[in-house]
């Protein structure tokens, strides 16, 4: 009987130790994975900024030149509402707004929407999503050129009723077997343009401020918390 009790205690201690070790390993793995995911997301976002407004179209430090955006019930964002400002010869040439399409098929779709100061779309890029591979993931530029269909669009071009997918009477293509995803992106871009129009004066005023001095470029690697070889040289 004593031997049985001793065996039970040993088993319990063994299970407890295993649980502690396993729990600790999972916690460490999650922390490391989370940090890596955040780093990769930051690099993807930085890369997308230069795809929307390439370096040839601005001469300022785009990644460092940001302005706060007016609060809004229209625009869905993550955290603080800020926009990047692209400048040529000190004058603002365009802005990039970080927004969220909250009604994707599999959850939030994070986007960057570039607009000029008249509210015309310069470009749109998806920075993160959980849409179905082979269907909804065609919102990514590397999977299809669908996302470029926003280039040159504006409120009124098409008319507001046209800002949806063709299945719902709009001008934007849907995907075979996936309508929810493109419809969510189209609606989010439309809301970004509505937001920009409603707040145009305030945004223009903030964009026209004198940018603060920048002592060195901020690369996609640097924004992700890494140090580039160039910075070491």
mmCIF file with all atom_site columns, C-alpha atoms in Angstrom:
data_model
loop_
_atom_site.group_PDB
_atom_site.id
_atom_site.type_symbol
_atom_site.label_atom_id
_atom_site.label_alt_id
_atom_site.label_comp_id
_atom_site.label_asym_id
_atom_site.label_entity_id
_atom_site.label_seq_id
_atom_site.pdbx_PDB_ins_code
_atom_site.Cartn_x
_atom_site.Cartn_y
_atom_site.Cartn_z
_atom_site.occupancy
_atom_site.B_iso_or_equiv
_atom_site.pdbx_formal_charge
_atom_site.auth_seq_id
_atom_site.auth_comp_id
_atom_site.auth_asym_id
_atom_site.auth_atom_id
_atom_site.pdbx_PDB_model_num
ATOM 1   C CA . UNK A 1 1   ? 0.000   0.000  0.000   1.00 0.00 ? 1   UNK A CA 1
ATOM 2   C CA . UNK A 1 2   ? 2.842   2.354  0.924   1.00 0.00 ? 2   UNK A CA 1
ATOM 3   C CA . UNK A 1 3   ? 4.569   1.381  -2.308  1.00 0.00 ? 3   UNK A CA 1
ATOM 4   C CA . UNK A 1 4   ? 1.430   2.279  -4.285  1.00 0.00 ? 4   UNK A CA 1
ATOM 5   C CA . UNK A 1 5   ? 1.150   5.685  -2.595  1.00 0.00 ? 5   UNK A CA 1
ATOM 6   C CA . UNK A 1 6   ? 4.823   6.329  -3.273  1.00 0.00 ? 6   UNK A CA 1
ATOM 7   C CA . UNK A 1 7   ? 4.332   5.408  -6.922  1.00 0.00 ? 7   UNK A CA 1
ATOM 8   C CA . UNK A 1 8   ? 1.331   7.736  -7.213  1.00 0.00 ? 8   UNK A CA 1
ATOM 9   C CA . UNK A 1 9   ? 3.305   10.606 -5.649  1.00 0.00 ? 9   UNK A CA 1
ATOM 10  C CA . UNK A 1 10  ? 6.199   10.006 -8.049  1.00 0.00 ? 10  UNK A CA 1
ATOM 11  C CA . UNK A 1 11  ? 3.816   9.967  -11.013 1.00 0.00 ? 11  UNK A CA 1
ATOM 12  C CA . UNK A 1 12  ? 2.149   13.173 -9.856  1.00 0.00 ? 12  UNK A CA 1
ATOM 13  C CA . UNK A 1 13  ? 5.502   14.882 -9.389  1.00 0.00 ? 13  UNK A CA 1
ATOM 14  C CA . UNK A 1 14  ? 6.616   13.694 -12.808 1.00 0.00 ? 14  UNK A CA 1
ATOM 15  C CA . UNK A 1 15  ? 3.442   14.966 -14.451 1.00 0.00 ? 15  UNK A CA 1
ATOM 16  C CA . UNK A 1 16  ? 3.726   18.265 -12.613 1.00 0.00 ? 16  UNK A CA 1
ATOM 17  C CA . UNK A 1 17  ? 7.335   18.723 -13.699 1.00 0.00 ? 17  UNK A CA 1
ATOM 18  C CA . UNK A 1 18  ? 6.427   17.824 -17.281 1.00 0.00 ? 18  UNK A CA 1
ATOM 19  C CA . UNK A 1 19  ? 3.579   20.376 -17.235 1.00 0.00 ? 19  UNK A CA 1
ATOM 20  C CA . UNK A 1 20  ? 5.890   23.103 -15.913 1.00 0.00 ? 20  UNK A CA 1
ATOM 21  C CA . UNK A 1 21  ? 8.562   22.384 -18.526 1.00 0.00 ? 21  UNK A CA 1
ATOM 22  C CA . UNK A 1 22  ? 6.014   22.131 -21.339 1.00 0.00 ? 22  UNK A CA 1
ATOM 23  C CA . UNK A 1 23  ? 4.243   25.321 -20.250 1.00 0.00 ? 23  UNK A CA 1
ATOM 24  C CA . UNK A 1 24  ? 7.528   27.200 -20.052 1.00 0.00 ? 24  UNK A CA 1
ATOM 25  C CA . UNK A 1 25  ? 8.625   25.962 -23.465 1.00 0.00 ? 25  UNK A CA 1
ATOM 26  C CA . UNK A 1 26  ? 5.316   26.993 -25.035 1.00 0.00 ? 26  UNK A CA 1
ATOM 27  C CA . UNK A 1 27  ? 5.490   30.431 -23.401 1.00 0.00 ? 27  UNK A CA 1
ATOM 28  C CA . UNK A 1 28  ? 9.043   31.029 -24.650 1.00 0.00 ? 28  UNK A CA 1
ATOM 29  C CA . UNK A 1 29  ? 8.147   29.790 -28.140 1.00 0.00 ? 29  UNK A CA 1
ATOM 30  C CA . UNK A 1 30  ? 5.086   32.034 -28.268 1.00 0.00 ? 30  UNK A CA 1
ATOM 31  C CA . UNK A 1 31  ? 7.114   35.067 -27.162 1.00 0.00 ? 31  UNK A CA 1
ATOM 32  C CA . UNK A 1 32  ? 9.808   34.426 -29.776 1.00 0.00 ? 32  UNK A CA 1
ATOM 33  C CA . UNK A 1 33  ? 7.233   33.709 -32.487 1.00 0.00 ? 33  UNK A CA 1
ATOM 34  C CA . UNK A 1 34  ? 5.212   36.827 -31.638 1.00 0.00 ? 34  UNK A CA 1
ATOM 35  C CA . UNK A 1 35  ? 8.324   38.997 -31.827 1.00 0.00 ? 35  UNK A CA 1
ATOM 36  C CA . UNK A 1 36  ? 9.280   37.506 -35.187 1.00 0.00 ? 36  UNK A CA 1
ATOM 37  C CA . UNK A 1 37  ? 5.759   37.969 -36.569 1.00 0.00 ? 37  UNK A CA 1
ATOM 38  C CA . UNK A 1 38  ? 5.760   41.626 -35.503 1.00 0.00 ? 38  UNK A CA 1
ATOM 39  C CA . UNK A 1 39  ? 9.171   42.108 -37.079 1.00 0.00 ? 39  UNK A CA 1
ATOM 40  C CA . UNK A 1 40  ? 8.087   40.544 -40.369 1.00 0.00 ? 40  UNK A CA 1
ATOM 41  C CA . UNK A 1 41  ? 4.862   42.589 -40.379 1.00 0.00 ? 41  UNK A CA 1
ATOM 42  C CA . UNK A 1 42  ? 6.847   45.806 -39.888 1.00 0.00 ? 42  UNK A CA 1
ATOM 43  C CA . UNK A 1 43  ? 9.183   44.909 -42.752 1.00 0.00 ? 43  UNK A CA 1
ATOM 44  C CA . UNK A 1 44  ? 6.227   44.048 -45.015 1.00 0.00 ? 44  UNK A CA 1
ATOM 45  C CA . UNK A 1 45  ? 4.576   47.356 -44.163 1.00 0.00 ? 45  UNK A CA 1
ATOM 46  C CA . UNK A 1 46  ? 7.745   49.308 -44.904 1.00 0.00 ? 46  UNK A CA 1
ATOM 47  C CA . UNK A 1 47  ? 8.181   47.515 -48.235 1.00 0.00 ? 47  UNK A CA 1
ATOM 48  C CA . UNK A 1 48  ? 4.560   48.236 -49.164 1.00 0.00 ? 48  UNK A CA 1
ATOM 49  C CA . UNK A 1 49  ? 5.006   51.955 -48.494 1.00 0.00 ? 49  UNK A CA 1
ATOM 50  C CA . UNK A 1 50  ? 7.652   52.165 -51.200 1.00 0.00 ? 50  UNK A CA 1
ATOM 51  C CA . UNK A 1 51  ? 5.519   50.136 -53.593 1.00 0.00 ? 51  UNK A CA 1
ATOM 52  C CA . UNK A 1 52  ? 2.673   52.639 -53.233 1.00 0.00 ? 52  UNK A CA 1
ATOM 53  C CA . UNK A 1 53  ? 4.869   55.751 -53.485 1.00 0.00 ? 53  UNK A CA 1
ATOM 54  C CA . UNK A 1 54  ? 8.259   54.733 -54.915 1.00 0.00 ? 54  UNK A CA 1
ATOM 55  C CA . UNK A 1 55  ? 11.449  56.528 -53.946 1.00 0.00 ? 55  UNK A CA 1
ATOM 56  C CA . UNK A 1 56  ? 11.516  58.224 -57.356 1.00 0.00 ? 56  UNK A CA 1
ATOM 57  C CA . UNK A 1 57  ? 8.251   59.995 -56.470 1.00 0.00 ? 57  UNK A CA 1
ATOM 58  C CA . UNK A 1 58  ? 9.436   61.585 -53.210 1.00 0.00 ? 58  UNK A CA 1
ATOM 59  C CA . UNK A 1 59  ? 12.637  63.000 -51.752 1.00 0.00 ? 59  UNK A CA 1
ATOM 60  C CA . UNK A 1 60  ? 11.893  62.925 -48.019 1.00 0.00 ? 60  UNK A CA 1
ATOM 61  C CA . UNK A 1 61  ? 12.342  60.175 -45.417 1.00 0.00 ? 61  UNK A CA 1
ATOM 62  C CA . UNK A 1 62  ? 8.925   58.632 -45.967 1.00 0.00 ? 62  UNK A CA 1
ATOM 63  C CA . UNK A 1 63  ? 9.150   56.131 -43.109 1.00 0.00 ? 63  UNK A CA 1
ATOM 64  C CA . UNK A 1 64  ? 9.962   58.869 -40.598 1.00 0.00 ? 64  UNK A CA 1
ATOM 65  C CA . UNK A 1 65  ? 7.670   61.619 -41.895 1.00 0.00 ? 65  UNK A CA 1
ATOM 66  C CA . UNK A 1 66  ? 4.311   61.015 -40.222 1.00 0.00 ? 66  UNK A CA 1
ATOM 67  C CA . UNK A 1 67  ? 1.384   63.129 -39.082 1.00 0.00 ? 67  UNK A CA 1
ATOM 68  C CA . UNK A 1 68  ? -1.437  62.398 -36.614 1.00 0.00 ? 68  UNK A CA 1
ATOM 69  C CA . UNK A 1 69  ? -4.826  61.875 -38.207 1.00 0.00 ? 69  UNK A CA 1
ATOM 70  C CA . UNK A 1 70  ? -8.105  63.332 -36.908 1.00 0.00 ? 70  UNK A CA 1
ATOM 71  C CA . UNK A 1 71  ? -10.195 60.900 -34.877 1.00 0.00 ? 71  UNK A CA 1
ATOM 72  C CA . UNK A 1 72  ? -13.008 59.236 -36.780 1.00 0.00 ? 72  UNK A CA 1
ATOM 73  C CA . UNK A 1 73  ? -15.841 56.739 -36.476 1.00 0.00 ? 73  UNK A CA 1
ATOM 74  C CA . UNK A 1 74  ? -15.410 55.890 -40.158 1.00 0.00 ? 74  UNK A CA 1
ATOM 75  C CA . UNK A 1 75  ? -11.827 54.741 -40.409 1.00 0.00 ? 75  UNK A CA 1
ATOM 76  C CA . UNK A 1 76  ? -10.907 51.454 -38.714 1.00 0.00 ? 76  UNK A CA 1
ATOM 77  C CA . UNK A 1 77  ? -7.236  51.403 -37.698 1.00 0.00 ? 77  UNK A CA 1
ATOM 78  C CA . UNK A 1 78  ? -4.848  49.601 -35.364 1.00 0.00 ? 78  UNK A CA 1
ATOM 79  C CA . UNK A 1 79  ? -3.702  51.805 -32.501 1.00 0.00 ? 79  UNK A CA 1
ATOM 80  C CA . UNK A 1 80  ? -2.831  55.446 -33.082 1.00 0.00 ? 80  UNK A CA 1
ATOM 81  C CA . UNK A 1 81  ? -4.188  57.103 -36.205 1.00 0.00 ? 81  UNK A CA 1
ATOM 82  C CA . UNK A 1 82  ? -1.197  58.340 -38.185 1.00 0.00 ? 82  UNK A CA 1
ATOM 83  C CA . UNK A 1 83  ? -0.320  58.733 -41.860 1.00 0.00 ? 83  UNK A CA 1
ATOM 84  C CA . UNK A 1 84  ? 2.965   58.792 -43.751 1.00 0.00 ? 84  UNK A CA 1
ATOM 85  C CA . UNK A 1 85  ? 3.642   61.892 -45.866 1.00 0.00 ? 85  UNK A CA 1
ATOM 86  C CA . UNK A 1 86  ? 5.526   61.788 -49.173 1.00 0.00 ? 86  UNK A CA 1
ATOM 87  C CA . UNK A 1 87  ? 7.147   65.101 -50.178 1.00 0.00 ? 87  UNK A CA 1
ATOM 88  C CA . UNK A 1 88  ? 8.863   66.540 -53.215 1.00 0.00 ? 88  UNK A CA 1
ATOM 89  C CA . UNK A 1 89  ? 11.026  69.608 -52.603 1.00 0.00 ? 89  UNK A CA 1
ATOM 90  C CA . UNK A 1 90  ? 9.407   70.023 -49.195 1.00 0.00 ? 90  UNK A CA 1
ATOM 91  C CA . UNK A 1 91  ? 5.843   70.020 -50.553 1.00 0.00 ? 91  UNK A CA 1
ATOM 92  C CA . UNK A 1 92  ? 3.462   67.169 -49.691 1.00 0.00 ? 92  UNK A CA 1
ATOM 93  C CA . UNK A 1 93  ? 2.760   65.006 -52.734 1.00 0.00 ? 93  UNK A CA 1
ATOM 94  C CA . UNK A 1 94  ? 0.770   62.198 -51.142 1.00 0.00 ? 94  UNK A CA 1
ATOM 95  C CA . UNK A 1 95  ? -0.181  60.385 -47.972 1.00 0.00 ? 95  UNK A CA 1
ATOM 96  C CA . UNK A 1 96  ? -0.439  56.747 -46.977 1.00 0.00 ? 96  UNK A CA 1
ATOM 97  C CA . UNK A 1 97  ? -3.181  55.777 -44.534 1.00 0.00 ? 97  UNK A CA 1
ATOM 98  C CA . UNK A 1 98  ? -3.015  52.525 -42.537 1.00 0.00 ? 98  UNK A CA 1
ATOM 99  C CA . UNK A 1 99  ? -6.512  51.052 -42.307 1.00 0.00 ? 99  UNK A CA 1
ATOM 100 C CA . UNK A 1 100 ? -8.278  47.812 -41.437 1.00 0.00 ? 100 UNK A CA 1
ATOM 101 C CA . UNK A 1 101 ? -11.041 46.017 -43.309 1.00 0.00 ? 101 UNK A CA 1
ATOM 102 C CA . UNK A 1 102 ? -12.769 44.389 -40.328 1.00 0.00 ? 102 UNK A CA 1
ATOM 103 C CA . UNK A 1 103 ? -15.145 42.214 -42.346 1.00 0.00 ? 103 UNK A CA 1
ATOM 104 C CA . UNK A 1 104 ? -12.848 39.884 -44.246 1.00 0.00 ? 104 UNK A CA 1
ATOM 105 C CA . UNK A 1 105 ? -13.898 36.259 -44.607 1.00 0.00 ? 105 UNK A CA 1
ATOM 106 C CA . UNK A 1 106 ? -11.391 35.184 -41.926 1.00 0.00 ? 106 UNK A CA 1
ATOM 107 C CA . UNK A 1 107 ? -11.098 38.400 -39.913 1.00 0.00 ? 107 UNK A CA 1
ATOM 108 C CA . UNK A 1 108 ? -9.202  41.659 -40.167 1.00 0.00 ? 108 UNK A CA 1
ATOM 109 C CA . UNK A 1 109 ? -7.415  42.613 -43.380 1.00 0.00 ? 109 UNK A CA 1
ATOM 110 C CA . UNK A 1 110 ? -4.762  45.295 -42.844 1.00 0.00 ? 110 UNK A CA 1
ATOM 111 C CA . UNK A 1 111 ? -4.187  47.720 -45.677 1.00 0.00 ? 111 UNK A CA 1
ATOM 112 C CA . UNK A 1 112 ? -2.186  50.755 -46.699 1.00 0.00 ? 112 UNK A CA 1
ATOM 113 C CA . UNK A 1 113 ? -4.037  53.254 -48.889 1.00 0.00 ? 113 UNK A CA 1
ATOM 114 C CA . UNK A 1 114 ? -2.038  55.932 -50.693 1.00 0.00 ? 114 UNK A CA 1
ATOM 115 C CA . UNK A 1 115 ? -3.808  59.095 -51.862 1.00 0.00 ? 115 UNK A CA 1
ATOM 116 C CA . UNK A 1 116 ? -2.700  62.382 -53.367 1.00 0.00 ? 116 UNK A CA 1
ATOM 117 C CA . UNK A 1 117 ? -3.906  65.664 -51.858 1.00 0.00 ? 117 UNK A CA 1
ATOM 118 C CA . UNK A 1 118 ? -6.933  65.680 -54.154 1.00 0.00 ? 118 UNK A CA 1
ATOM 119 C CA . UNK A 1 119 ? -8.094  62.280 -52.885 1.00 0.00 ? 119 UNK A CA 1
ATOM 120 C CA . UNK A 1 120 ? -7.066  60.147 -55.874 1.00 0.00 ? 120 UNK A CA 1
ATOM 121 C CA . UNK A 1 121 ? -5.752  56.678 -55.031 1.00 0.00 ? 121 UNK A CA 1
ATOM 122 C CA . UNK A 1 122 ? -2.018  56.299 -55.627 1.00 0.00 ? 122 UNK A CA 1
ATOM 123 C CA . UNK A 1 123 ? -2.016  52.660 -54.650 1.00 0.00 ? 123 UNK A CA 1
ATOM 124 C CA . UNK A 1 124 ? -3.279  50.081 -52.165 1.00 0.00 ? 124 UNK A CA 1
ATOM 125 C CA . UNK A 1 125 ? -1.415  47.192 -50.565 1.00 0.00 ? 125 UNK A CA 1
ATOM 126 C CA . UNK A 1 126 ? -2.395  44.427 -48.149 1.00 0.00 ? 126 UNK A CA 1
ATOM 127 C CA . UNK A 1 127 ? 0.059   44.055 -45.269 1.00 0.00 ? 127 UNK A CA 1
ATOM 128 C CA . UNK A 1 128 ? -1.584  41.176 -43.381 1.00 0.00 ? 128 UNK A CA 1
ATOM 129 C CA . UNK A 1 129 ? -4.626  38.927 -43.585 1.00 0.00 ? 129 UNK A CA 1
ATOM 130 C CA . UNK A 1 130 ? -5.880  35.403 -42.817 1.00 0.00 ? 130 UNK A CA 1
ATOM 131 C CA . UNK A 1 131 ? -7.942  34.848 -45.944 1.00 0.00 ? 131 UNK A CA 1
ATOM 132 C CA . UNK A 1 132 ? -8.248  31.433 -47.587 1.00 0.00 ? 132 UNK A CA 1
ATOM 133 C CA . UNK A 1 133 ? -5.156  30.398 -49.582 1.00 0.00 ? 133 UNK A CA 1
ATOM 134 C CA . UNK A 1 134 ? -5.931  30.001 -53.265 1.00 0.00 ? 134 UNK A CA 1
ATOM 135 C CA . UNK A 1 135 ? -9.125  32.071 -52.963 1.00 0.00 ? 135 UNK A CA 1
ATOM 136 C CA . UNK A 1 136 ? -9.120  35.191 -50.809 1.00 0.00 ? 136 UNK A CA 1
ATOM 137 C CA . UNK A 1 137 ? -5.357  35.587 -50.837 1.00 0.00 ? 137 UNK A CA 1
ATOM 138 C CA . UNK A 1 138 ? -5.548  37.012 -54.362 1.00 0.00 ? 138 UNK A CA 1
ATOM 139 C CA . UNK A 1 139 ? -5.743  40.406 -52.672 1.00 0.00 ? 139 UNK A CA 1
ATOM 140 C CA . UNK A 1 140 ? -1.952  40.070 -52.355 1.00 0.00 ? 140 UNK A CA 1
ATOM 141 C CA . UNK A 1 141 ? 0.025   41.596 -55.226 1.00 0.00 ? 141 UNK A CA 1
ATOM 142 C CA . UNK A 1 142 ? 2.263   38.524 -55.442 1.00 0.00 ? 142 UNK A CA 1
ATOM 143 C CA . UNK A 1 143 ? -0.823  36.369 -56.099 1.00 0.00 ? 143 UNK A CA 1
ATOM 144 C CA . UNK A 1 144 ? -2.634  38.624 -58.603 1.00 0.00 ? 144 UNK A CA 1
ATOM 145 C CA . UNK A 1 145 ? -2.735  42.219 -59.852 1.00 0.00 ? 145 UNK A CA 1
ATOM 146 C CA . UNK A 1 146 ? -6.289  42.726 -58.543 1.00 0.00 ? 146 UNK A CA 1
ATOM 147 C CA . UNK A 1 147 ? -5.163  45.215 -55.876 1.00 0.00 ? 147 UNK A CA 1
ATOM 148 C CA . UNK A 1 148 ? -3.843  47.557 -58.606 1.00 0.00 ? 148 UNK A CA 1
ATOM 149 C CA . UNK A 1 149 ? -7.415  48.100 -59.848 1.00 0.00 ? 149 UNK A CA 1
ATOM 150 C CA . UNK A 1 150 ? -7.679  50.889 -57.251 1.00 0.00 ? 150 UNK A CA 1
ATOM 151 C CA . UNK A 1 151 ? -4.940  52.960 -58.885 1.00 0.00 ? 151 UNK A CA 1
ATOM 152 C CA . UNK A 1 152 ? -6.291  56.275 -60.129 1.00 0.00 ? 152 UNK A CA 1
ATOM 153 C CA . UNK A 1 153 ? -9.715  55.754 -58.546 1.00 0.00 ? 153 UNK A CA 1
ATOM 154 C CA . UNK A 1 154 ? -11.475 58.395 -56.458 1.00 0.00 ? 154 UNK A CA 1
ATOM 155 C CA . UNK A 1 155 ? -14.872 59.148 -54.987 1.00 0.00 ? 155 UNK A CA 1
ATOM 156 C CA . UNK A 1 156 ? -17.011 59.871 -58.040 1.00 0.00 ? 156 UNK A CA 1
ATOM 157 C CA . UNK A 1 157 ? -14.749 57.735 -60.230 1.00 0.00 ? 157 UNK A CA 1
ATOM 158 C CA . UNK A 1 158 ? -16.553 55.429 -59.966 1.00 0.00 ? 158 UNK A CA 1
ATOM 159 C CA . UNK A 1 159 ? -19.719 56.869 -58.380 1.00 0.00 ? 159 UNK A CA 1
ATOM 160 C CA . UNK A 1 160 ? -20.284 55.814 -54.795 1.00 0.00 ? 160 UNK A CA 1
ATOM 161 C CA . UNK A 1 161 ? -22.655 52.999 -55.782 1.00 0.00 ? 161 UNK A CA 1
ATOM 162 C CA . UNK A 1 162 ? -19.893 51.537 -57.925 1.00 0.00 ? 162 UNK A CA 1
ATOM 163 C CA . UNK A 1 163 ? -17.616 51.010 -54.942 1.00 0.00 ? 163 UNK A CA 1
ATOM 164 C CA . UNK A 1 164 ? -18.334 47.323 -54.536 1.00 0.00 ? 164 UNK A CA 1
ATOM 165 C CA . UNK A 1 165 ? -17.795 44.122 -56.490 1.00 0.00 ? 165 UNK A CA 1
ATOM 166 C CA . UNK A 1 166 ? -19.538 43.455 -59.807 1.00 0.00 ? 166 UNK A CA 1
ATOM 167 C CA . UNK A 1 167 ? -21.740 40.786 -58.223 1.00 0.00 ? 167 UNK A CA 1
ATOM 168 C CA . UNK A 1 168 ? -23.308 43.577 -56.151 1.00 0.00 ? 168 UNK A CA 1
ATOM 169 C CA . UNK A 1 169 ? -23.527 46.080 -59.008 1.00 0.00 ? 169 UNK A CA 1
ATOM 170 C CA . UNK A 1 170 ? -20.079 47.631 -58.604 1.00 0.00 ? 170 UNK A CA 1
ATOM 171 C CA . UNK A 1 171 ? -17.081 47.979 -60.906 1.00 0.00 ? 171 UNK A CA 1
ATOM 172 C CA . UNK A 1 172 ? -14.532 45.801 -59.085 1.00 0.00 ? 172 UNK A CA 1
ATOM 173 C CA . UNK A 1 173 ? -13.954 42.151 -59.933 1.00 0.00 ? 173 UNK A CA 1
ATOM 174 C CA . UNK A 1 174 ? -14.718 39.492 -57.369 1.00 0.00 ? 174 UNK A CA 1
ATOM 175 C CA . UNK A 1 175 ? -12.784 36.222 -57.131 1.00 0.00 ? 175 UNK A CA 1
ATOM 176 C CA . UNK A 1 176 ? -14.168 32.881 -58.258 1.00 0.00 ? 176 UNK A CA 1
ATOM 177 C CA . UNK A 1 177 ? -15.435 31.241 -55.093 1.00 0.00 ? 177 UNK A CA 1
ATOM 178 C CA . UNK A 1 178 ? -14.576 34.250 -52.935 1.00 0.00 ? 178 UNK A CA 1
ATOM 179 C CA . UNK A 1 179 ? -16.695 37.398 -52.923 1.00 0.00 ? 179 UNK A CA 1
ATOM 180 C CA . UNK A 1 180 ? -16.506 38.418 -49.263 1.00 0.00 ? 180 UNK A CA 1
ATOM 181 C CA . UNK A 1 181 ? -12.773 39.165 -49.278 1.00 0.00 ? 181 UNK A CA 1
ATOM 182 C CA . UNK A 1 182 ? -12.613 41.571 -52.254 1.00 0.00 ? 182 UNK A CA 1
ATOM 183 C CA . UNK A 1 183 ? -15.860 43.214 -51.195 1.00 0.00 ? 183 UNK A CA 1
ATOM 184 C CA . UNK A 1 184 ? -14.387 43.911 -47.737 1.00 0.00 ? 184 UNK A CA 1
ATOM 185 C CA . UNK A 1 185 ? -11.246 45.462 -49.254 1.00 0.00 ? 185 UNK A CA 1
ATOM 186 C CA . UNK A 1 186 ? -13.220 47.619 -51.713 1.00 0.00 ? 186 UNK A CA 1
ATOM 187 C CA . UNK A 1 187 ? -15.446 48.880 -48.915 1.00 0.00 ? 187 UNK A CA 1
ATOM 188 C CA . UNK A 1 188 ? -12.450 49.676 -46.683 1.00 0.00 ? 188 UNK A CA 1
ATOM 189 C CA . UNK A 1 189 ? -10.736 51.675 -49.450 1.00 0.00 ? 189 UNK A CA 1
ATOM 190 C CA . UNK A 1 190 ? -13.976 53.549 -50.124 1.00 0.00 ? 190 UNK A CA 1
ATOM 191 C CA . UNK A 1 191 ? -14.311 54.400 -46.419 1.00 0.00 ? 191 UNK A CA 1
ATOM 192 C CA . UNK A 1 192 ? -10.705 55.653 -46.418 1.00 0.00 ? 192 UNK A CA 1
ATOM 193 C CA . UNK A 1 193 ? -11.535 58.017 -49.288 1.00 0.00 ? 193 UNK A CA 1
ATOM 194 C CA . UNK A 1 194 ? -14.710 59.205 -47.556 1.00 0.00 ? 194 UNK A CA 1
ATOM 195 C CA . UNK A 1 195 ? -12.682 59.812 -44.398 1.00 0.00 ? 195 UNK A CA 1
ATOM 196 C CA . UNK A 1 196 ? -10.038 61.733 -46.359 1.00 0.00 ? 196 UNK A CA 1
ATOM 197 C CA . UNK A 1 197 ? -12.659 63.950 -48.012 1.00 0.00 ? 197 UNK A CA 1
ATOM 198 C CA . UNK A 1 198 ? -14.384 64.733 -44.710 1.00 0.00 ? 198 UNK A CA 1
ATOM 199 C CA . UNK A 1 199 ? -11.066 65.623 -43.039 1.00 0.00 ? 199 UNK A CA 1
ATOM 200 C CA . UNK A 1 200 ? -9.217  66.999 -46.053 1.00 0.00 ? 200 UNK A CA 1
ATOM 201 C CA . UNK A 1 201 ? -8.593  70.498 -44.695 1.00 0.00 ? 201 UNK A CA 1
ATOM 202 C CA . UNK A 1 202 ? -7.176  69.298 -41.376 1.00 0.00 ? 202 UNK A CA 1
ATOM 203 C CA . UNK A 1 203 ? -5.050  66.603 -43.027 1.00 0.00 ? 203 UNK A CA 1
ATOM 204 C CA . UNK A 1 204 ? -3.687  69.042 -45.621 1.00 0.00 ? 204 UNK A CA 1
ATOM 205 C CA . UNK A 1 205 ? -2.874  71.568 -42.905 1.00 0.00 ? 205 UNK A CA 1
ATOM 206 C CA . UNK A 1 206 ? -0.944  68.975 -40.903 1.00 0.00 ? 206 UNK A CA 1
ATOM 207 C CA . UNK A 1 207 ? 0.818   67.653 -43.994 1.00 0.00 ? 207 UNK A CA 1
ATOM 208 C CA . UNK A 1 208 ? 1.917   71.171 -44.953 1.00 0.00 ? 208 UNK A CA 1
ATOM 209 C CA . UNK A 1 209 ? 3.781   71.700 -41.691 1.00 0.00 ? 209 UNK A CA 1
ATOM 210 C CA . UNK A 1 210 ? 7.556   71.952 -41.832 1.00 0.00 ? 210 UNK A CA 1
ATOM 211 C CA . UNK A 1 211 ? 8.927   68.411 -41.427 1.00 0.00 ? 211 UNK A CA 1
ATOM 212 C CA . UNK A 1 212 ? 11.454  67.895 -38.656 1.00 0.00 ? 212 UNK A CA 1
ATOM 213 C CA . UNK A 1 213 ? 15.102  67.226 -39.674 1.00 0.00 ? 213 UNK A CA 1
ATOM 214 C CA . UNK A 1 214 ? 16.000  63.634 -40.457 1.00 0.00 ? 214 UNK A CA 1
ATOM 215 C CA . UNK A 1 215 ? 19.549  62.605 -39.746 1.00 0.00 ? 215 UNK A CA 1
ATOM 216 C CA . UNK A 1 216 ? 19.514  59.299 -41.626 1.00 0.00 ? 216 UNK A CA 1
ATOM 217 C CA . UNK A 1 217 ? 17.253  57.127 -43.720 1.00 0.00 ? 217 UNK A CA 1
ATOM 218 C CA . UNK A 1 218 ? 14.993  54.580 -42.098 1.00 0.00 ? 218 UNK A CA 1
ATOM 219 C CA . UNK A 1 219 ? 15.031  51.346 -44.070 1.00 0.00 ? 219 UNK A CA 1
ATOM 220 C CA . UNK A 1 220 ? 12.485  48.505 -43.971 1.00 0.00 ? 220 UNK A CA 1
ATOM 221 C CA . UNK A 1 221 ? 15.025  46.546 -41.886 1.00 0.00 ? 221 UNK A CA 1
ATOM 222 C CA . UNK A 1 222 ? 15.495  49.431 -39.471 1.00 0.00 ? 222 UNK A CA 1
ATOM 223 C CA . UNK A 1 223 ? 11.776  49.933 -38.946 1.00 0.00 ? 223 UNK A CA 1
ATOM 224 C CA . UNK A 1 224 ? 11.613  46.269 -37.950 1.00 0.00 ? 224 UNK A CA 1
ATOM 225 C CA . UNK A 1 225 ? 14.222  46.876 -35.275 1.00 0.00 ? 225 UNK A CA 1
ATOM 226 C CA . UNK A 1 226 ? 17.168  45.529 -37.199 1.00 0.00 ? 226 UNK A CA 1
ATOM 227 C CA . UNK A 1 227 ? 20.453  47.264 -38.046 1.00 0.00 ? 227 UNK A CA 1
ATOM 228 C CA . UNK A 1 228 ? 21.481  47.230 -41.690 1.00 0.00 ? 228 UNK A CA 1
ATOM 229 C CA . UNK A 1 229 ? 24.990  46.748 -42.961 1.00 0.00 ? 229 UNK A CA 1
ATOM 230 C CA . UNK A 1 230 ? 24.944  50.310 -44.235 1.00 0.00 ? 230 UNK A CA 1
ATOM 231 C CA . UNK A 1 231 ? 24.411  51.635 -40.720 1.00 0.00 ? 231 UNK A CA 1
ATOM 232 C CA . UNK A 1 232 ? 27.443  49.728 -39.491 1.00 0.00 ? 232 UNK A CA 1
ATOM 233 C CA . UNK A 1 233 ? 29.689  51.081 -42.220 1.00 0.00 ? 233 UNK A CA 1
#
